mmCIF file of C-alpha atoms and ligand atoms in Angstrom:
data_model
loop_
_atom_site.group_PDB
_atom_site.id
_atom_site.type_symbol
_atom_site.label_atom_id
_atom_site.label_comp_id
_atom_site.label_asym_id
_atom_site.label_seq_id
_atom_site.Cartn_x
_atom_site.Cartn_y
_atom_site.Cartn_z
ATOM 1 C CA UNK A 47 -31.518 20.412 -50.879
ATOM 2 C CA UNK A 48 -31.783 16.894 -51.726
ATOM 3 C CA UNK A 49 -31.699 18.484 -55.605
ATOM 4 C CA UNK A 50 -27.803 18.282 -54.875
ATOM 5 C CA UNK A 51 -27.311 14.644 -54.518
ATOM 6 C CA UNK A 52 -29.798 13.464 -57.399
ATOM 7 C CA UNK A 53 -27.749 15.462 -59.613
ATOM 8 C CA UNK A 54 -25.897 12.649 -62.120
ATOM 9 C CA UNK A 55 -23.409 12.416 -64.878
ATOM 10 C CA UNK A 56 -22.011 10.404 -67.301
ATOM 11 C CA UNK A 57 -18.523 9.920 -66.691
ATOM 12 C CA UNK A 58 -16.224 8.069 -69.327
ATOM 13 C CA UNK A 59 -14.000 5.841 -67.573
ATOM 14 C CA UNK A 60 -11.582 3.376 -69.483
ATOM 15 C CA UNK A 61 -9.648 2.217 -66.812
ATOM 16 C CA UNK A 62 -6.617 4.058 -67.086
ATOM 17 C CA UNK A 63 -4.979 6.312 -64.675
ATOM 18 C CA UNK A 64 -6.920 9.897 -65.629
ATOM 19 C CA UNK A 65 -10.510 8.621 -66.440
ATOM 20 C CA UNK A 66 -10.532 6.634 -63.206
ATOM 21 C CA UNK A 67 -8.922 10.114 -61.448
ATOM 22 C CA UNK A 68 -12.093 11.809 -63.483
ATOM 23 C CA UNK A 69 -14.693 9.768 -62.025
ATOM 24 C CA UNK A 70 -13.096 10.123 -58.248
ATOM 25 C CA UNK A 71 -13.647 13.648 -58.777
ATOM 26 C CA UNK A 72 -17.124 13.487 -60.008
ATOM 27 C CA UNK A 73 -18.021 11.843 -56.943
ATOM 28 C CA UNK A 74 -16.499 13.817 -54.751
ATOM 29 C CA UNK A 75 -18.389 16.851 -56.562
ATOM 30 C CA UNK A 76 -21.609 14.900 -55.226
ATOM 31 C CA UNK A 77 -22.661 13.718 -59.046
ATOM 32 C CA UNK A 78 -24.345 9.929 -58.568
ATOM 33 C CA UNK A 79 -21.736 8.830 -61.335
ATOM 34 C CA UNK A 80 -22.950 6.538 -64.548
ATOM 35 C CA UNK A 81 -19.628 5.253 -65.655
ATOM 36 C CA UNK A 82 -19.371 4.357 -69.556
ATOM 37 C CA UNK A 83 -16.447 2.306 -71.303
ATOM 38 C CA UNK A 84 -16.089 1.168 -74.673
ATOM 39 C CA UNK A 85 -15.012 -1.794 -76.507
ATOM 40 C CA UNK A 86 -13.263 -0.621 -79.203
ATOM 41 C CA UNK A 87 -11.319 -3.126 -80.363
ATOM 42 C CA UNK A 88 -8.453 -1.703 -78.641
ATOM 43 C CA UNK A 89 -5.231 -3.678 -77.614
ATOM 44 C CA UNK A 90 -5.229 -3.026 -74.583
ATOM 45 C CA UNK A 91 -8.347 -4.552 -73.306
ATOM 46 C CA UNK A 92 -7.410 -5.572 -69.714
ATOM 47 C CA UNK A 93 -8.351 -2.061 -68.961
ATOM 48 C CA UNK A 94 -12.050 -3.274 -69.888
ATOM 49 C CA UNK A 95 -11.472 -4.861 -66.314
ATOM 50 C CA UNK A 96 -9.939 -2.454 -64.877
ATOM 51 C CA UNK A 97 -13.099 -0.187 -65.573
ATOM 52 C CA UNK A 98 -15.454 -2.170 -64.020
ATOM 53 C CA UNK A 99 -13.040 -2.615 -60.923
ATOM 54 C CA UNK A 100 -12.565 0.903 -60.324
ATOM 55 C CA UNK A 101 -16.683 2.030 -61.070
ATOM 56 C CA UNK A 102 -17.076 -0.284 -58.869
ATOM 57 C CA UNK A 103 -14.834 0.692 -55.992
ATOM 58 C CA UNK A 104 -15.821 4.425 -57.019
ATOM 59 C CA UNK A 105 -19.402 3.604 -56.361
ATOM 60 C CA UNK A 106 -20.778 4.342 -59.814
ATOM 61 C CA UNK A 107 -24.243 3.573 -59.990
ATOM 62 C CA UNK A 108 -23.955 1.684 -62.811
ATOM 63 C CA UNK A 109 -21.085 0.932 -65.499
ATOM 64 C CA UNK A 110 -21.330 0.219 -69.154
ATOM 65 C CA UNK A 111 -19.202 -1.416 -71.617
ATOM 66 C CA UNK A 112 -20.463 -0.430 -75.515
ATOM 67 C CA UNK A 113 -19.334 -2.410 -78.104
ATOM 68 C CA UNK A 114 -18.247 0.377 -81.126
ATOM 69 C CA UNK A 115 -15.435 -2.132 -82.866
ATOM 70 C CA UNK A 116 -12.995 0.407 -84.433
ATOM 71 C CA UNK A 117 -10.522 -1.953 -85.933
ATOM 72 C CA UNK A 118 -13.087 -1.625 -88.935
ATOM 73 C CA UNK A 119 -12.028 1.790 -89.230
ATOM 74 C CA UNK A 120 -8.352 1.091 -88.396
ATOM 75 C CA UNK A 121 -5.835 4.002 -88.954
ATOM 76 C CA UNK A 122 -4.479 3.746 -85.727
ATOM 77 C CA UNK A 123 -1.751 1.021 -83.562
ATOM 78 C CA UNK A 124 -4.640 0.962 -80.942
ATOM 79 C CA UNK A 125 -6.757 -0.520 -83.108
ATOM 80 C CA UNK A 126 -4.316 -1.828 -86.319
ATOM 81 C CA UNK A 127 -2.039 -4.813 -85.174
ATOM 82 C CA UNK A 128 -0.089 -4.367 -88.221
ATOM 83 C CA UNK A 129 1.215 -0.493 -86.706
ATOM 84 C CA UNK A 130 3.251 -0.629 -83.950
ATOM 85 C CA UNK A 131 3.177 0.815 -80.799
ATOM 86 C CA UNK A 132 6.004 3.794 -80.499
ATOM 87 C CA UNK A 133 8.701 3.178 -77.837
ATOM 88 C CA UNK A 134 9.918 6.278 -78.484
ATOM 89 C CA UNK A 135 9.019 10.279 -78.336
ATOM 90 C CA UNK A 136 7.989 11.242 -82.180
ATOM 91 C CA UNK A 137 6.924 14.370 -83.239
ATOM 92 C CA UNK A 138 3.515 15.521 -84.484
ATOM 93 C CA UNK A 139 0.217 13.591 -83.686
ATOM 94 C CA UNK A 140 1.767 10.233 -82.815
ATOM 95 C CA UNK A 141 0.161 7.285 -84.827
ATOM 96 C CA UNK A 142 -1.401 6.216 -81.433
ATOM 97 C CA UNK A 143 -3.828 8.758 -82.287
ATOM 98 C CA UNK A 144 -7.273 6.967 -82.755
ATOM 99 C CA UNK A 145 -9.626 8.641 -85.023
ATOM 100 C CA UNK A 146 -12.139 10.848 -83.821
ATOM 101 C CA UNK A 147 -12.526 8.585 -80.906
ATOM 102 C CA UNK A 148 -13.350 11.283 -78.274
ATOM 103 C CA UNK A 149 -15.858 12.744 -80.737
ATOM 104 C CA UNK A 150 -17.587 9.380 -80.669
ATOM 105 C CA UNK A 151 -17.381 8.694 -77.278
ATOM 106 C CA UNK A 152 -18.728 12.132 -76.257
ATOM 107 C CA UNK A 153 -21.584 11.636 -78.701
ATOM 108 C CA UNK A 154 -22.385 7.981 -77.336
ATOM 109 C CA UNK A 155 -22.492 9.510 -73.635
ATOM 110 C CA UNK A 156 -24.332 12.432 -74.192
ATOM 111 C CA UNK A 157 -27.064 9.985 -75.770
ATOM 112 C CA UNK A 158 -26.590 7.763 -72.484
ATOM 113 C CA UNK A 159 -27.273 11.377 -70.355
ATOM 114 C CA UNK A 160 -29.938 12.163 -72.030
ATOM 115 C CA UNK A 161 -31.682 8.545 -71.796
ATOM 116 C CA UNK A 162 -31.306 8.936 -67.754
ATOM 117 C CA UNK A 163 -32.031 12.540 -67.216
ATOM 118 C CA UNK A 164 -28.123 13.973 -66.823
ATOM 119 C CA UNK A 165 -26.797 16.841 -68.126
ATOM 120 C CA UNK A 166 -23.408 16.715 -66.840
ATOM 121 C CA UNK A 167 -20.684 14.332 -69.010
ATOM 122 C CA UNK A 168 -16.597 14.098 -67.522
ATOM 123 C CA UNK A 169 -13.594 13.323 -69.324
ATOM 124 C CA UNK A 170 -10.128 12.788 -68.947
ATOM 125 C CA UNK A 171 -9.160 14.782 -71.483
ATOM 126 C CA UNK A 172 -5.656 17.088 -70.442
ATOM 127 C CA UNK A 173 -4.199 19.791 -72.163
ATOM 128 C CA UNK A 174 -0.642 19.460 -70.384
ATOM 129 C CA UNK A 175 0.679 15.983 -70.392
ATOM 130 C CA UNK A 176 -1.674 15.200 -73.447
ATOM 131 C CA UNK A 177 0.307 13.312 -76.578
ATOM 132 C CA UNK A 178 -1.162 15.800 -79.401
ATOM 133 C CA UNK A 179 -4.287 14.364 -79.479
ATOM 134 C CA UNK A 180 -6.556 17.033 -81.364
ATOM 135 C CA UNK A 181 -9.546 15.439 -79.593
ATOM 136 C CA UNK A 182 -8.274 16.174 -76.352
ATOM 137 C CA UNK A 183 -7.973 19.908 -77.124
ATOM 138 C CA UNK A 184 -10.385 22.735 -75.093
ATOM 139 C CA UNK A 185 -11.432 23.997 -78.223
ATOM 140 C CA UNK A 186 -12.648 20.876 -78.951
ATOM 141 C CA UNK A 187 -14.791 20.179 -75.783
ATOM 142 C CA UNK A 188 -16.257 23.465 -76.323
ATOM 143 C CA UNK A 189 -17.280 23.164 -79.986
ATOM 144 C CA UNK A 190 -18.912 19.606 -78.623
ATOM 145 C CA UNK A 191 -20.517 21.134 -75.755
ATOM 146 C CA UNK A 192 -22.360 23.810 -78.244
ATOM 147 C CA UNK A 193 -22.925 20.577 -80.549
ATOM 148 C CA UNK A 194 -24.889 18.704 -77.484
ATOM 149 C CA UNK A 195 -27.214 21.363 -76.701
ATOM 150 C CA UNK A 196 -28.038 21.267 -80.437
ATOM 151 C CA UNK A 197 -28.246 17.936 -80.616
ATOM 152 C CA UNK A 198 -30.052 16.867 -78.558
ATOM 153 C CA UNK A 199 -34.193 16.755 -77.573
ATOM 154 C CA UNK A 200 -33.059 17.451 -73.918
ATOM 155 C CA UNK A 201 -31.289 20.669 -75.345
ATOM 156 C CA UNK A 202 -34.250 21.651 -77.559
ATOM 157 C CA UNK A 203 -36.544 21.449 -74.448
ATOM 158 C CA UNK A 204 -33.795 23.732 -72.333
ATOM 159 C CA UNK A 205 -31.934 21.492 -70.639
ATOM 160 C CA UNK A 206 -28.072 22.755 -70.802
ATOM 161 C CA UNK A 207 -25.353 20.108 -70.738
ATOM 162 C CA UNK A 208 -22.043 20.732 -69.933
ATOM 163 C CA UNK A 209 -18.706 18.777 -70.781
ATOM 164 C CA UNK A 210 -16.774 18.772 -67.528
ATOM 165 C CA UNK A 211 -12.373 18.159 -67.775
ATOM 166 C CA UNK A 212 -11.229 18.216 -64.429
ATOM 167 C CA UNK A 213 -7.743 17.496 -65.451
ATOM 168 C CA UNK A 214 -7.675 19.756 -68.264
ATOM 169 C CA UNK A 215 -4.505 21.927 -67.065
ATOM 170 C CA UNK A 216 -3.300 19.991 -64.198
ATOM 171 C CA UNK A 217 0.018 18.074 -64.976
ATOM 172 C CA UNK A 218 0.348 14.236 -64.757
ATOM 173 C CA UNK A 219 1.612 14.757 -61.105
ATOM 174 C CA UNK A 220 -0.898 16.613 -60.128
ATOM 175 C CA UNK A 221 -3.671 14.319 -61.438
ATOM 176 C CA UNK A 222 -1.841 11.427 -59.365
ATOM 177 C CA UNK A 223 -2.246 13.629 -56.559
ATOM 178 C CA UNK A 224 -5.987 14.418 -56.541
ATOM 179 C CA UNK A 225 -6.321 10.657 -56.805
ATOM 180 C CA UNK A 226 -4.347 9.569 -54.354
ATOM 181 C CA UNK A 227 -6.172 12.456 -51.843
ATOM 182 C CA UNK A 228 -9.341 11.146 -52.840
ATOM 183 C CA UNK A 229 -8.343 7.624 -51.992
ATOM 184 C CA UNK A 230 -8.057 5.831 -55.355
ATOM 185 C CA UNK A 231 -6.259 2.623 -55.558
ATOM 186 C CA UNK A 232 -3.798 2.962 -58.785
ATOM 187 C CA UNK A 233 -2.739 -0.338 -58.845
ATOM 188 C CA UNK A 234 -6.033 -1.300 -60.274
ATOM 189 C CA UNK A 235 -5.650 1.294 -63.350
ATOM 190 C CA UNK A 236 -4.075 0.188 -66.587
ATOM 191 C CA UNK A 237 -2.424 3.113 -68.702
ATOM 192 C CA UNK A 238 -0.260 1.355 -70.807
ATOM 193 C CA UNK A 239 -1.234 0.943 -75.003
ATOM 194 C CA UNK A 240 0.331 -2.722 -75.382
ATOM 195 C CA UNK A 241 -0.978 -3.975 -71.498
ATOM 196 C CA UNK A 242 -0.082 -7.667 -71.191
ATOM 197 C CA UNK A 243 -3.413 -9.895 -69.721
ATOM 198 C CA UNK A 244 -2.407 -9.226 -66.254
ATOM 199 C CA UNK A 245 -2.696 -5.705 -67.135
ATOM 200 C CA UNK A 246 1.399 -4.601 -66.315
ATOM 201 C CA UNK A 247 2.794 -1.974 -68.107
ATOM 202 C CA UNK A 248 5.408 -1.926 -70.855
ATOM 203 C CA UNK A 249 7.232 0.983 -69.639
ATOM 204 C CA UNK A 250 8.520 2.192 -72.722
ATOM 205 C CA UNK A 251 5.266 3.291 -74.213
ATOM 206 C CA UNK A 252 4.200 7.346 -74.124
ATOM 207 C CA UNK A 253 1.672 6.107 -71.899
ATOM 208 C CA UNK A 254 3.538 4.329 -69.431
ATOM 209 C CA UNK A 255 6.541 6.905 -69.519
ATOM 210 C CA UNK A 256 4.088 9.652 -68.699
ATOM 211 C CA UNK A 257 2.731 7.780 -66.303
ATOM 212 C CA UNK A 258 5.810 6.879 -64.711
ATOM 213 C CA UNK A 259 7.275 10.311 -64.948
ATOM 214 C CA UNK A 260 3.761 11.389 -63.178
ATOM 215 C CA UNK A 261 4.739 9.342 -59.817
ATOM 216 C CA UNK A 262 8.260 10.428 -59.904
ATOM 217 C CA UNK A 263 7.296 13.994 -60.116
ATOM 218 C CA UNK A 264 4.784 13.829 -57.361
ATOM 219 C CA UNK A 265 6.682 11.822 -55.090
ATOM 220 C CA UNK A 266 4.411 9.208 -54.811
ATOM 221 C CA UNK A 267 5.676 5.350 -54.830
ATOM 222 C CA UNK A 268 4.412 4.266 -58.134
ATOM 223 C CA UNK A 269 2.369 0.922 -57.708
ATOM 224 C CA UNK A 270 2.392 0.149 -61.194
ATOM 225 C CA UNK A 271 3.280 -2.949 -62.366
ATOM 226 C CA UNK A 272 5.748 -3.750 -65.522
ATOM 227 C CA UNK A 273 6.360 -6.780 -67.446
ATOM 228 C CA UNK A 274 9.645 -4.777 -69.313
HETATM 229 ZN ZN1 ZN B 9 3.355 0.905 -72.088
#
């Protein structure tokens, strides 16, 4: 049916190493892909690049970059320069933590689906590996799934969307490995939460320690690049 291949979804990619894994998937699941970043105001915005590198090599049919500048909310060292980035393991919802920021970007890209007609939105959001991020919780994605059919005119006039997380139980290692199958280039990703401009890695953030872990665990040669 050519039903199959018209289906599309918004997929929020922000260039790091699981959103970019997200949208490979997505594709491969024969969605025609609408990839969505945000620029937050967040430190790291290399990755801004690195999202419109990868929807581009992922075929995405289109990629957008919102402006929603978060440093005027603060409250978090993605998007405070006065908090530091943790080099260390804390306890308890680390301070990386940005606030409500999944909430927003779920509500920004289930307004984007329902502009072109989709009812399917992806994220990267993972239950395993995650930091404590309550936003990244399955609880979560469900309450916001029952939230978008409410929403939403689409929902009103029956259409159903559905919040898809791929990666929602699979460990780092095993999100490396989906990616790598499905022949993405993680070179071009940029996990790390205090990227220099080239985009390398600190290696001593959560990020880029999870990260790194990831490769080690799946045996795969980590291309990542470091500046520390
Ligand atoms: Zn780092």
């Amino acid at each position: 049916m050519s039903q199959v291949s018209e289906k599309r979804a918004v997929v929020l990619v922000s260039g790091g190493l699981d959103s970019s894994t997200v949208l490979a998937m997505a594709k491969e699941q024969g969605y025609r892909c609408y990839a969505l970043s945000f620029d937050y105001g967040q430190r790291h915005k290399v990755e801004l690049q690195a999202a419109d590198r990868i929807a581009q090599q992922m075929g995405a049919i289109e990629h957008k970059t919102v402006p929603i500048d978060l440093r005027e909310i603060g409250g978090s060292a993605l998007t405070d320069s006065t908090i530091d980035v943790p080099e260390e393991m804390v306890s308890g919802i680390p301070v990386t933590y940005v606030p409500a920021r999944n909430l927003l970007f779920l509500s920004l890209a289930l307004g984007w689906a329902e502009v072109i007609g989709a009812y399917d939105l992806f994220i990267g959001v993972n239950a395993v590996d995650y930091s404590g991020y309550p936003d990244c919780r399955p609880e979560f994605i469900e309450s916001f799934e029952k939230t978008a059919n409410l929403a939403t005119k689409a929902g009103v006039e029956g259409g159903v969307f559905a919040v898809h997380t791929p990666l929602i139980s699979l460990s780092k290692a095993e999100i490396i490995q989906q990616g790598v199958r499905l022949g993405l280039d993680y070179s071009m990703t940029v996990s790390c939460y205090q990227a220099d401009q080239q985009g390398r890695g600190c290696g001593v953030c959560d990020s880029c320690r999870l990260r790194r872990s990831g490769f080690e665990d799946a045996k795969i040669s980590d291309p990542t690049r470091y500046f520390g």
